[in-house]
Amino acid sequence: MAALNEFDVIQTFFHRAAPEGYVGVGDDCALFSVRPGYQLAVSTDTLIEGQHFFSDVDPYDLGHKSLAVSLSDLCAMGAEPKGCVLALALPQVDPQWLQAFSSGLHALAAQSNCPLIGGDTTRHPYAVTITLTIFGEVPITQALRRDLARAGDDIWITGTLGAADLALRYLTQRLPMDAERLEQTRSALERPLPPYAFAPHLLGHAHAAIDISDGFLQDLSHILTASHCGAQVSWADLPMHPALRGVAPALQQAAVLAGGDVFELCFTAPPTERAYLLDLAAQHQIRLTRIGTVVPESGLVVVDASGHALNLPAQGGFDHFSA
Ligand code: ADP
Ligand code: MG
């Protein structure tokens, strides 16, 4: 096959028929409308080879994850996906890699009604660099935010905690390889699926929300700080991924409380919403767990089954610029 130039790459792998009402790939800007009474929710994230993913990661999974991490941000605001643009920088054109990468991205885009409607394609001297910007819509003034938790709210999380962190520890050889546990946890790291269809139904029912990307404690703390309150969380109620059963308790705690790359939702809601939320989660086949309560005093306390506060891990979560 003749070498593909920039325009071939766009045309072959990223151009798709735009949905009704959109101008997509092929003009200078993408165009789409937001319904009257709604506002745009916009978020952007960059994934860098060697920093956010391994060079040999399955490119289909990488395409999926490139969109998934941004869908997770929309979830945290209760916004519905509308579309996305992709700025991609590549050391070289590898058609097989691009075929798999774009297939993973387009598959999740189709599933979540979030078409790829534009982007930019450039060369990078040595590292694949993926910047995906996502657009969602949310009714004006209704978005879930970090600063709206109230004392007395229940704290909920979707999915389970700890699996992505455990997988990453095996893959980076910070833990001796356990092939069976890696097998059970790898998809949490490489193919996260945020609850994008469930989250918009939280509007008017939940108060504050955040997606868990840097670690549960750190991300919940962002809600508490912004909302000027604290929380009591029960260790026994935290939905630990089953693959963490039987690992050392200190590792369980580190993975569950501080492990990153979770892409699940943590939100607060008044106790009067319990029945609604559990029913909604069942309809969407989402695992939803009530894990604690928002309290007026600042501070985040995790208590064990006998009510004693745990000594929390010093490293609260992920920070790109920490020493
Ligand atoms: P311009 O020179 O106006 O920036 P480009 O030649 O960069 O246009 O892009 C041509 C078209 O292809 C545009 O519609 C742009 O949005 C789209 N595009 C470029 N790269 C990508 C990509 N990686 N994914 C999706 N669309 C892309
Ligand atoms: Mg361009």
GROMACS .gro file of C-alpha atoms and ligand atoms in nm:
model
  351
    1MET     CA    1   0.000   0.000   0.000
    2ALA     CA    2   0.127   0.351  -0.088
    3ALA     CA    3   0.216   0.561   0.216
    4LEU     CA    4  -0.086   0.747   0.352
    5ASN     CA    5  -0.066   1.125   0.379
    6GLU     CA    6  -0.247   1.338   0.637
    7PHE     CA    7  -0.561   1.370   0.427
    8ASP     CA    8  -0.574   0.996   0.358
    9VAL     CA    9  -0.547   0.929   0.729
   10ILE     CA   10  -0.839   1.163   0.807
   11GLN     CA   11  -1.050   1.031   0.521
   12THR     CA   12  -0.979   0.663   0.584
   13PHE     CA   13  -0.995   0.642   0.959
   14PHE     CA   14  -1.176   0.943   1.103
   15HIS     CA   15  -1.427   1.064   0.846
   16ARG     CA   16  -1.776   0.925   0.906
   17ALA     CA   17  -2.113   1.045   0.777
   18ALA     CA   18  -2.227   1.319   1.015
   19PRO     CA   19  -2.564   1.265   1.184
   20GLU     CA   20  -2.871   1.466   1.077
   21GLY     CA   21  -2.834   1.828   1.185
   22TYR     CA   22  -2.451   1.817   1.209
   23VAL     CA   23  -2.168   1.936   0.988
   24GLY     CA   24  -1.887   1.693   1.066
   25VAL     CA   25  -1.538   1.611   0.938
   26GLY     CA   26  -1.448   1.789   0.613
   27ASP     CA   27  -1.514   2.158   0.668
   28ASP     CA   28  -1.319   2.415   0.868
   29CYS     CA   29  -1.543   2.383   1.174
   30ALA     CA   30  -1.796   2.129   1.289
   31LEU     CA   31  -2.148   2.263   1.345
   32PHE     CA   32  -2.428   2.137   1.566
   33SER     CA   33  -2.710   2.290   1.769
   34VAL     CA   34  -2.797   2.277   2.134
   35ARG     CA   35  -3.165   2.249   2.224
   36PRO     CA   36  -3.330   2.569   2.351
   37GLY     CA   37  -3.302   2.588   2.730
   38TYR     CA   38  -2.977   2.386   2.733
   39GLN     CA   39  -2.614   2.486   2.763
   40LEU     CA   40  -2.296   2.328   2.629
   41ALA     CA   41  -2.077   2.123   2.863
   42VAL     CA   42  -1.719   2.108   2.729
   43SER     CA   43  -1.421   1.907   2.851
   44THR     CA   44  -1.081   1.815   2.709
   45ASP     CA   45  -0.827   1.548   2.807
   46THR     CA   46  -0.488   1.443   2.676
   47LEU     CA   47  -0.344   1.091   2.678
   48ILE     CA   48   0.031   1.064   2.611
   49GLU     CA   49   0.218   0.747   2.515
   50GLY     CA   50   0.442   0.637   2.802
   51GLN     CA   51   0.263   0.865   3.047
   52HIS     CA   52  -0.103   0.758   3.027
   53PHE     CA   53  -0.076   0.437   2.825
   54PHE     CA   54   0.181   0.175   2.729
   55SER     CA   55   0.314   0.178   2.372
   56ASP     CA   56   0.191  -0.178   2.319
   57VAL     CA   57  -0.162  -0.130   2.457
   58ASP     CA   58  -0.434  -0.271   2.231
   59PRO     CA   59  -0.508   0.024   1.997
   60TYR     CA   60  -0.880  -0.063   1.987
   61ASP     CA   61  -0.894  -0.028   2.366
   62LEU     CA   62  -0.697   0.296   2.346
   63GLY     CA   63  -0.949   0.443   2.100
   64HIS     CA   64  -1.228   0.340   2.334
   65LYS     CA   65  -1.057   0.485   2.639
   66SER     CA   66  -0.975   0.814   2.463
   67LEU     CA   67  -1.347   0.884   2.444
   68ALA     CA   68  -1.444   0.708   2.769
   69VAL     CA   69  -1.237   0.940   2.989
   70SER     CA   70  -1.417   1.240   2.840
   71LEU     CA   71  -1.762   1.080   2.864
   72SER     CA   72  -1.678   1.041   3.232
   73ASP     CA   73  -1.646   1.420   3.266
   74LEU     CA   74  -1.986   1.470   3.104
   75CYS     CA   75  -2.133   1.218   3.351
   76ALA     CA   76  -2.000   1.422   3.640
   77MET     CA   77  -2.207   1.721   3.522
   78GLY     CA   78  -2.512   1.513   3.427
   79ALA     CA   79  -2.465   1.622   3.064
   80GLU     CA   80  -2.575   1.422   2.760
   81PRO     CA   81  -2.309   1.354   2.493
   82LYS     CA   82  -2.343   1.554   2.166
   83GLY     CA   83  -2.012   1.508   1.986
   84CYS     CA   84  -1.634   1.514   2.009
   85VAL     CA   85  -1.322   1.632   1.823
   86LEU     CA   86  -0.985   1.456   1.821
   87ALA     CA   87  -0.640   1.617   1.798
   88LEU     CA   88  -0.402   1.334   1.721
   89ALA     CA   89  -0.022   1.357   1.695
   90LEU     CA   90   0.162   1.050   1.565
   91PRO     CA   91   0.531   0.961   1.517
   92GLN     CA   92   0.435   0.762   1.206
   93VAL     CA   93   0.135   0.643   1.008
   94ASP     CA   94   0.068   0.279   1.097
   95PRO     CA   95  -0.251   0.184   0.910
   96GLN     CA   96  -0.317  -0.127   1.120
   97TRP     CA   97  -0.281   0.067   1.443
   98LEU     CA   98  -0.500   0.351   1.310
   99GLN     CA   99  -0.765   0.105   1.191
  100ALA     CA  100  -0.796  -0.050   1.537
  101PHE     CA  101  -0.769   0.281   1.725
  102SER     CA  102  -1.035   0.451   1.515
  103SER     CA  103  -1.264   0.145   1.535
  104GLY     CA  104  -1.252   0.152   1.915
  105LEU     CA  105  -1.325   0.523   1.917
  106HIS     CA  106  -1.608   0.509   1.661
  107ALA     CA  107  -1.769   0.209   1.834
  108LEU     CA  108  -1.802   0.390   2.166
  109ALA     CA  109  -1.901   0.711   1.982
  110ALA     CA  110  -2.189   0.525   1.815
  111GLN     CA  111  -2.293   0.352   2.137
  112SER     CA  112  -2.298   0.679   2.333
  113ASN     CA  113  -2.442   0.904   2.056
  114CYS     CA  114  -2.125   1.107   2.061
  115PRO     CA  115  -2.006   1.131   1.697
  116LEU     CA  116  -1.651   1.234   1.607
  117ILE     CA  117  -1.716   1.558   1.416
  118GLY     CA  118  -1.370   1.705   1.369
  119GLY     CA  119  -1.012   1.721   1.480
  120ASP     CA  120  -0.655   1.774   1.377
  121THR     CA  121  -0.386   1.532   1.262
  122THR     CA  122  -0.016   1.612   1.302
  123ARG     CA  123   0.322   1.449   1.348
  124HIS     CA  124   0.488   1.414   1.685
  125PRO     CA  125   0.862   1.334   1.702
  126TYR     CA  126   0.826   1.033   1.931
  127ALA     CA  127   0.505   0.994   2.132
  128VAL     CA  128   0.146   0.926   2.027
  129THR     CA  129  -0.049   1.214   2.179
  130ILE     CA  130  -0.427   1.206   2.188
  131THR     CA  131  -0.631   1.511   2.286
  132LEU     CA  132  -1.004   1.458   2.280
  133THR     CA  133  -1.249   1.741   2.339
  134ILE     CA  134  -1.607   1.648   2.414
  135PHE     CA  135  -1.930   1.847   2.392
  136GLY     CA  136  -2.243   1.765   2.585
  137GLU     CA  137  -2.565   1.945   2.664
  138VAL     CA  138  -2.736   2.000   2.995
  139PRO     CA  139  -3.045   2.204   3.092
  140ILE     CA  140  -2.944   2.560   3.191
  141THR     CA  141  -2.861   2.586   3.567
  142GLN     CA  142  -2.936   2.214   3.622
  143ALA     CA  143  -2.584   2.070   3.587
  144LEU     CA  144  -2.445   1.865   3.873
  145ARG     CA  145  -2.151   2.046   4.027
  146ARG     CA  146  -1.888   1.990   4.294
  147ASP     CA  147  -2.009   2.268   4.523
  148LEU     CA  148  -2.369   2.162   4.585
  149ALA     CA  149  -2.338   1.883   4.846
  150ARG     CA  150  -2.536   1.941   5.167
  151ALA     CA  151  -2.500   1.800   5.516
  152GLY     CA  152  -2.729   1.499   5.549
  153ASP     CA  153  -2.684   1.391   5.184
  154ASP     CA  154  -2.613   1.028   5.112
  155ILE     CA  155  -2.290   0.958   4.919
  156TRP     CA  156  -2.319   0.711   4.631
  157ILE     CA  157  -2.080   0.558   4.382
  158THR     CA  158  -2.136   0.363   4.063
  159GLY     CA  159  -1.942   0.049   3.973
  160THR     CA  160  -1.655  -0.085   4.182
  161LEU     CA  161  -1.323   0.050   4.309
  162GLY     CA  162  -0.966  -0.075   4.296
  163ALA     CA  163  -0.948  -0.290   3.982
  164ALA     CA  164  -0.772  -0.042   3.748
  165ASP     CA  165  -0.513   0.035   4.013
  166LEU     CA  166  -0.441  -0.333   4.074
  167ALA     CA  167  -0.401  -0.399   3.700
  168LEU     CA  168  -0.162  -0.104   3.669
  169ARG     CA  169   0.048  -0.234   3.958
  170TYR     CA  170   0.094  -0.569   3.779
  171LEU     CA  171   0.168  -0.407   3.443
  172THR     CA  172   0.428  -0.172   3.593
  173GLN     CA  173   0.581  -0.455   3.800
  174ARG     CA  174   0.513  -0.279   4.128
  175LEU     CA  175   0.350  -0.609   4.229
  176PRO     CA  176   0.469  -0.961   4.142
  177MET     CA  177   0.264  -1.082   3.845
  178ASP     CA  178  -0.061  -1.262   3.924
  179ALA     CA  179  -0.192  -1.357   3.581
  180GLU     CA  180  -0.536  -1.447   3.706
  181ARG     CA  181  -0.590  -1.120   3.892
  182LEU     CA  182  -0.450  -0.921   3.600
  183GLU     CA  183  -0.696  -1.098   3.371
  184GLN     CA  184  -0.983  -1.002   3.606
  185THR     CA  185  -0.885  -0.635   3.636
  186ARG     CA  186  -0.729  -0.538   3.305
  187SER     CA  187  -1.052  -0.433   3.132
  188ALA     CA  188  -1.124  -0.187   3.415
  189LEU     CA  189  -0.796  -0.013   3.328
  190GLU     CA  190  -0.808  -0.041   2.950
  191ARG     CA  191  -1.181  -0.037   2.870
  192PRO     CA  192  -1.357   0.179   3.131
  193LEU     CA  193  -1.725   0.244   3.061
  194PRO     CA  194  -1.858   0.548   3.248
  195PRO     CA  195  -2.234   0.557   3.317
  196TYR     CA  196  -2.314   0.808   3.040
  197ALA     CA  197  -2.678   0.703   2.992
  198PHE     CA  198  -2.754   0.693   3.365
  199ALA     CA  199  -2.595   1.024   3.471
  200PRO     CA  200  -2.833   1.272   3.297
  201HIS     CA  201  -3.121   1.120   3.496
  202LEU     CA  202  -2.958   1.241   3.818
  203LEU     CA  203  -3.049   1.603   3.740
  204GLY     CA  204  -3.305   1.729   3.989
  205HIS     CA  205  -3.231   1.431   4.217
  206ALA     CA  206  -2.860   1.446   4.304
  207HIS     CA  207  -2.687   1.752   4.446
  208ALA     CA  208  -2.311   1.728   4.379
  209ALA     CA  209  -2.111   1.492   4.160
  210ILE     CA  210  -1.758   1.418   4.042
  211ASP     CA  211  -1.608   1.142   3.833
  212ILE     CA  212  -1.347   0.929   4.006
  213SER     CA  213  -1.034   0.968   3.795
  214ASP     CA  214  -0.750   1.046   4.037
  215GLY     CA  215  -0.860   0.835   4.336
  216PHE     CA  216  -1.179   0.805   4.540
  217LEU     CA  217  -1.059   0.994   4.850
  218GLN     CA  218  -0.904   1.276   4.652
  219ASP     CA  219  -1.204   1.316   4.424
  220LEU     CA  220  -1.461   1.302   4.706
  221SER     CA  221  -1.247   1.559   4.889
  222HIS     CA  222  -1.291   1.795   4.593
  223ILE     CA  223  -1.670   1.783   4.647
  224LEU     CA  224  -1.633   1.834   5.022
  225THR     CA  225  -1.394   2.128   4.988
  226ALA     CA  226  -1.606   2.298   4.722
  227SER     CA  227  -1.923   2.239   4.927
  228HIS     CA  228  -1.769   2.341   5.265
  229CYS     CA  229  -1.864   2.019   5.441
  230GLY     CA  230  -1.718   1.682   5.541
  231ALA     CA  231  -1.808   1.314   5.512
  232GLN     CA  232  -1.820   0.989   5.699
  233VAL     CA  233  -1.767   0.686   5.477
  234SER     CA  234  -1.792   0.320   5.574
  235TRP     CA  235  -1.502   0.103   5.456
  236ALA     CA  236  -1.723  -0.207   5.461
  237ASP     CA  237  -1.975  -0.042   5.228
  238LEU     CA  238  -1.720   0.058   4.962
  239PRO     CA  239  -1.776  -0.159   4.653
  240MET     CA  240  -1.433  -0.320   4.629
  241HIS     CA  241  -1.374  -0.506   4.301
  242PRO     CA  242  -1.393  -0.885   4.367
  243ALA     CA  243  -1.037  -0.941   4.234
  244LEU     CA  244  -0.908  -0.757   4.542
  245ARG     CA  245  -1.045  -1.021   4.779
  246GLY     CA  246  -0.755  -1.201   4.938
  247VAL     CA  247  -0.487  -0.940   4.867
  248ALA     CA  248  -0.308  -0.774   5.163
  249PRO     CA  249  -0.535  -0.529   5.350
  250ALA     CA  250  -0.291  -0.238   5.301
  251LEU     CA  251  -0.298  -0.296   4.925
  252GLN     CA  252  -0.679  -0.321   4.926
  253GLN     CA  253  -0.699   0.013   5.102
  254ALA     CA  254  -0.449   0.183   4.873
  255ALA     CA  255  -0.621   0.053   4.558
  256VAL     CA  256  -0.977   0.124   4.671
  257LEU     CA  257  -0.919   0.460   4.840
  258ALA     CA  258  -0.644   0.614   4.627
  259GLY     CA  259  -0.635   0.416   4.301
  260GLY     CA  260  -0.691   0.623   3.987
  261ASP     CA  261  -0.834   0.555   3.638
  262VAL     CA  262  -1.171   0.449   3.781
  263PHE     CA  263  -1.407   0.657   3.563
  264GLU     CA  264  -1.707   0.588   3.781
  265LEU     CA  265  -1.932   0.851   3.936
  266CYS     CA  266  -1.942   0.969   4.298
  267PHE     CA  267  -2.241   1.186   4.386
  268THR     CA  268  -2.446   1.308   4.677
  269ALA     CA  269  -2.826   1.312   4.707
  270PRO     CA  270  -3.081   1.360   4.984
  271PRO     CA  271  -3.204   1.038   5.152
  272THR     CA  272  -3.553   1.099   5.007
  273GLU     CA  273  -3.407   1.003   4.666
  274ARG     CA  274  -3.297   0.651   4.764
  275ALA     CA  275  -3.581   0.462   4.599
  276TYR     CA  276  -3.558   0.671   4.279
  277LEU     CA  277  -3.182   0.620   4.252
  278LEU     CA  278  -3.187   0.246   4.313
  279ASP     CA  279  -3.465   0.204   4.059
  280LEU     CA  280  -3.279   0.418   3.804
  281ALA     CA  281  -2.960   0.217   3.855
  282ALA     CA  282  -3.151  -0.110   3.808
  283GLN     CA  283  -3.305   0.019   3.483
  284HIS     CA  284  -2.959   0.106   3.351
  285GLN     CA  285  -2.796  -0.210   3.489
  286ILE     CA  286  -2.556   0.006   3.687
  287ARG     CA  287  -2.414  -0.109   4.018
  288LEU     CA  288  -2.492   0.171   4.264
  289THR     CA  289  -2.376   0.170   4.626
  290ARG     CA  290  -2.451   0.404   4.915
  291ILE     CA  291  -2.123   0.444   5.100
  292GLY     CA  292  -2.162   0.724   5.352
  293THR     CA  293  -2.306   1.057   5.458
  294VAL     CA  294  -2.217   1.423   5.416
  295VAL     CA  295  -2.164   1.593   5.754
  296PRO     CA  296  -2.144   1.964   5.843
  297GLU     CA  297  -1.791   1.950   5.996
  298SER     CA  298  -1.504   1.952   5.744
  299GLY     CA  299  -1.287   1.640   5.710
  300LEU     CA  300  -1.324   1.300   5.548
  301VAL     CA  301  -1.337   1.001   5.783
  302VAL     CA  302  -1.344   0.638   5.672
  303VAL     CA  303  -1.462   0.409   5.951
  304ASP     CA  304  -1.420   0.032   5.983
  305ALA     CA  305  -1.695  -0.211   6.082
  306SER     CA  306  -1.650  -0.128   6.452
  307GLY     CA  307  -1.676   0.247   6.391
  308HIS     CA  308  -1.302   0.323   6.426
  309ALA     CA  309  -1.147   0.574   6.186
  310LEU     CA  310  -0.894   0.419   5.944
  311ASN     CA  311  -0.547   0.569   5.909
  312LEU     CA  312  -0.578   0.686   5.553
  313PRO     CA  313  -0.297   0.634   5.301
  314ALA     CA  314  -0.061   0.932   5.293
  315GLN     CA  315  -0.071   0.947   4.913
  316GLY     CA  316  -0.433   1.049   4.860
  317GLY     CA  317  -0.449   1.013   4.484
  318PHE     CA  318  -0.281   1.086   4.156
  319ASP     CA  319  -0.106   1.417   4.084
  320HIS     CA  320   0.099   1.465   3.765
  321PHE     CA  321   0.332   1.713   3.932
  322SER     CA  322   0.384   1.547   4.270
  323ALA     CA  323   0.746   1.464   4.354
  324ADP     P1  324  -0.774   2.278   0.870
  324ADP     O1  325  -0.652   2.293   0.786
  324ADP     O2  326  -0.888   2.367   0.833
  324ADP     O3  327  -0.743   2.273   1.017
  324ADP     P2  328  -0.751   1.997   0.845
  324ADP     O4  329  -0.689   1.967   0.714
  324ADP     O5  330  -0.668   1.995   0.966
  324ADP     O6  331  -0.832   2.134   0.833
  324ADP     O7  332  -0.872   1.896   0.870
  324ADP     C1  333  -0.964   1.867   0.765
  324ADP     C2  334  -1.092   1.816   0.826
  324ADP     O8  335  -1.066   1.693   0.893
  324ADP     C3  336  -1.152   1.908   0.930
  324ADP     O9  337  -1.292   1.900   0.921
  324ADP     C4  338  -1.104   1.851   1.060
  324ADP    O10  339  -1.195   1.879   1.165
  324ADP     C5  340  -1.101   1.702   1.028
  324ADP     N1  341  -0.999   1.625   1.105
  324ADP     C6  342  -0.864   1.638   1.100
  324ADP     N2  343  -0.805   1.550   1.180
  324ADP     C7  344  -0.904   1.477   1.239
  324ADP     C8  345  -0.908   1.371   1.332
  324ADP     N3  346  -0.798   1.318   1.385
  324ADP     N4  347  -1.029   1.323   1.370
  324ADP     C9  348  -1.140   1.378   1.319
  324ADP     N5  349  -1.145   1.475   1.230
  324ADP    C10  350  -1.028   1.526   1.188
  325MG      MG  351  -0.584   2.116   1.102
   0.00000   0.00000   0.00000
